[in-house]
Amino acid sequence: MMNYPLTLAQILEHAHHIHGSKRVTTLLPDQTFHSYTYTALYERVKRLADAITQLGVIQSGDRVGTYASNTYQHLELYYAIPCMGAVLHPLNVRLTPVQLARIVHEAEDKIIFVGDAFAEPFEELRERIECKQIVHFNPISVPPSVAYEQLLSEAEPVYSWNIPDESWAMGLCYTSGTQGEPRGVLYTHRSMFLHTLAVNQADVFGLTEADVVMPLVPMFHAMAWGLPYAAMFAGADIVLPSAKPVCLADLIAETGVTVAAGVPTIWAKAYPELSKRKRDLSTLRRLIVGGEAMPPTLIEAYEKNLGVEVCHAWGMTEMSPTGTFSKLRGVHQNLSDAEKWRIKAKQGQPIPGVELRLAAETSNGFTKLPWNGEVVGELQVRSPWTASCYYNIQPTTEYFTADGWLRTGDVATIDVDGYVQIVDRAKALIRSGGESISSVALETSLLKHPSVREAAVIGVPDEKWGERPLAVVVLTQWTDESISDDFRQHLSVEFPKFWIPDRFVVVDEIPKTSVGKFDKQALRKQLLTPETKEKLS
Ligand code: ADP
């Protein structure tokens, strides 16, 4: 067989030759649309590669940062940078300037492209970093930075792709930092190409040429879950919401979105609007949801009331990011709706190409645990699109096993059919009197209570038990003080007494991380000040 290199240039060329008339539509901050074809995008990607070359500041393998939201320019960079042999490094715009400065310094970004909406916040970062060239999407850019359109207009659409081989780095993403400082993961052309093929299978994302795909997941979060590559390889139209849509229902109705992807908090927020606003959402056939556990009640609400299929996916930045995908199998079709939703709330089966292991640590390595849906173990993974180390960090046994598996940091069960259920992050498990309590299980159950809109459970230090669970809830409506007893009663149906949180704290909002996950570190800081500690004890 031919030794045919697996590179992103093949994806771009295929999209251009076969699907040139397909469209990329961007919702601009003023809520108007920018829309053009794959052919127009292709021509601009060629110009962009030529323009970047003319800047004369990068060599093959150098990192190029982007500080932008989901826009067509960002999509152009998603192709131009890797296809010229450089490394695309999307910066998480929601991290602090101090965190970002460290990341830019570590990545040694030679150029940073700055999106329209980010010119101002970027200035704070600019003061802290050394970077040879700044390019602003905004046409009015202040020297010494240059304007994106100006660069393109001075370049020719002539660039020949320059990827040394398929094992060449194409992208660098940092974890979102839910539990500690973000760590870098370097993807190769081969790994991203194979990830693209894998997620485009019918039983995974299942994108087709007839789809209109909308990544609400930011382009800095694990390469927007690979969707910019998957959608274009499939030949689907793409909708990019560069700014927060004033009305998601309008955006979906006007652009005919068929598949949309985002974290559960986005869908929780959107549900009231989508269910009340009288827009035709009949094109929307599937939500891809991941990054955090999707509450079963929300899956049910979308499927039952809006007729939208919800597919729960689990993954990590370290896995490009897809690891598992939750879809019903043929044998599930005759189950009751409640049974179907119970299965769909699991994180799903490993996608073809991903190997999972449920493991327990022993004195001389790890032993494999059974897949019976009961035994809880550490989830380990290996695949052609899983990292074997972090960028610029020597691999340690904290994250990688001696026999070549990634330690995900998640604890889970796996049932006989291979469906994974994440019990918790190992670090978020609450250890009380020698027993483990799953914060996820308590949160899931609290969300079934009609008065609860959001719930997060954290462990708080306890002299007698080591740790005890504390529940933080956002209520759907005001209720009286006795609500805690009500919650206790509600939880005691499912859980043993020692699992029931000692305290329920009502807040207006639970803090979220840079990618919209519950920020339990911030919650802990907020709640465990010396004064509140006293109040809670
Ligand atoms: P960070 O660890 O900084 O949040 P990532 O965004 O890469 O960085 O998050 C990966 C982690 O997110 C996983 O290890 C897991 O704990 C969690 N996660 C991802 N998808 C799901 C899901 N569908 N259900 C539960 N947890 C998930």
PDB file of N, CA and C in Angstrom, residues 51 63 75 88 97 110 115 269 274 323 348 392 419 424 428 432 498 504:
ATOM      1  N   ALA A  51       0.881  35.234   3.309  1.00  0.00           N
ATOM      2  CA  ALA A  51       1.055  36.457   4.109  1.00  0.00           C
ATOM      3  C   ALA A  51       1.891  36.174   5.352  1.00  0.00           C
ATOM      4  N   ARG A  63       5.300  27.958  17.005  1.00  0.00           N
ATOM      5  CA  ARG A  63       3.928  28.094  17.464  1.00  0.00           C
ATOM      6  C   ARG A  63       3.368  29.472  17.102  1.00  0.00           C
ATOM      7  N   LEU A  75     -11.184  30.125  11.740  1.00  0.00           N
ATOM      8  CA  LEU A  75     -11.236  28.871  10.959  1.00  0.00           C
ATOM      9  C   LEU A  75     -10.142  28.871   9.883  1.00  0.00           C
ATOM     10  N   LEU A  88      -0.623  25.559  15.418  1.00  0.00           N
ATOM     11  CA  LEU A  88      -1.724  26.431  15.840  1.00  0.00           C
ATOM     12  C   LEU A  88      -1.900  26.322  17.353  1.00  0.00           C
ATOM     13  N   PRO A  97      -4.647  37.133  32.601  1.00  0.00           N
ATOM     14  CA  PRO A  97      -3.421  37.524  31.892  1.00  0.00           C
ATOM     15  C   PRO A  97      -2.179  36.847  32.476  1.00  0.00           C
ATOM     16  N   LYS A 110       5.263  32.870  18.325  1.00  0.00           N
ATOM     17  CA  LYS A 110       6.014  33.893  17.580  1.00  0.00           C
ATOM     18  C   LYS A 110       5.080  34.985  17.044  1.00  0.00           C
ATOM     19  N   GLY A 115      -8.579  38.522  17.871  1.00  0.00           N
ATOM     20  CA  GLY A 115      -9.939  38.717  17.345  1.00  0.00           C
ATOM     21  C   GLY A 115     -10.477  40.107  17.656  1.00  0.00           C
ATOM     22  N   LYS A 269     -28.710  26.573  30.278  1.00  0.00           N
ATOM     23  CA  LYS A 269     -29.092  27.983  30.149  1.00  0.00           C
ATOM     24  C   LYS A 269     -30.037  28.192  28.968  1.00  0.00           C
ATOM     25  N   LEU A 274     -35.144  28.061  24.438  1.00  0.00           N
ATOM     26  CA  LEU A 274     -35.467  27.202  23.290  1.00  0.00           C
ATOM     27  C   LEU A 274     -36.871  26.608  23.423  1.00  0.00           C
ATOM     28  N   GLY A 323     -13.276  10.510  23.510  1.00  0.00           N
ATOM     29  CA  GLY A 323     -12.971   9.172  24.018  1.00  0.00           C
ATOM     30  C   GLY A 323     -14.160   8.234  23.920  1.00  0.00           C
ATOM     31  N   GLY A 348     -21.051   6.751  27.630  1.00  0.00           N
ATOM     32  CA  GLY A 348     -21.050   6.035  26.355  1.00  0.00           C
ATOM     33  C   GLY A 348     -19.923   5.038  26.178  1.00  0.00           C
ATOM     34  N   ASN A 392       6.390  20.028  27.047  1.00  0.00           N
ATOM     35  CA  ASN A 392       7.450  20.623  27.871  1.00  0.00           C
ATOM     36  C   ASN A 392       7.507  20.100  29.303  1.00  0.00           C
ATOM     37  N   TYR A 419     -20.299   0.546  28.234  1.00  0.00           N
ATOM     38  CA  TYR A 419     -20.727   1.921  28.527  1.00  0.00           C
ATOM     39  C   TYR A 419     -20.031   2.410  29.792  1.00  0.00           C
ATOM     40  N   ASP A 424     -16.783  10.298  39.156  1.00  0.00           N
ATOM     41  CA  ASP A 424     -16.282  11.603  39.604  1.00  0.00           C
ATOM     42  C   ASP A 424     -14.871  11.780  39.074  1.00  0.00           C
ATOM     43  N   ALA A 428     -12.145  15.000  43.032  1.00  0.00           N
ATOM     44  CA  ALA A 428     -13.389  15.590  43.539  1.00  0.00           C
ATOM     45  C   ALA A 428     -14.167  14.609  44.413  1.00  0.00           C
ATOM     46  N   SER A 432     -15.106  10.313  53.142  1.00  0.00           N
ATOM     47  CA  SER A 432     -15.710  10.555  54.453  1.00  0.00           C
ATOM     48  C   SER A 432     -15.650   9.272  55.278  1.00  0.00           C
ATOM     49  N   PHE A 498     -24.865   8.442  55.408  1.00  0.00           N
ATOM     50  CA  PHE A 498     -23.589   9.184  55.483  1.00  0.00           C
ATOM     51  C   PHE A 498     -23.278   9.964  54.200  1.00  0.00           C
ATOM     52  N   PHE A 504     -26.667  22.630  53.156  1.00  0.00           N
ATOM     53  CA  PHE A 504     -27.088  23.050  51.818  1.00  0.00           C
ATOM     54  C   PHE A 504     -26.979  24.569  51.787  1.00  0.00           C
TER      55      PHE A 504
END
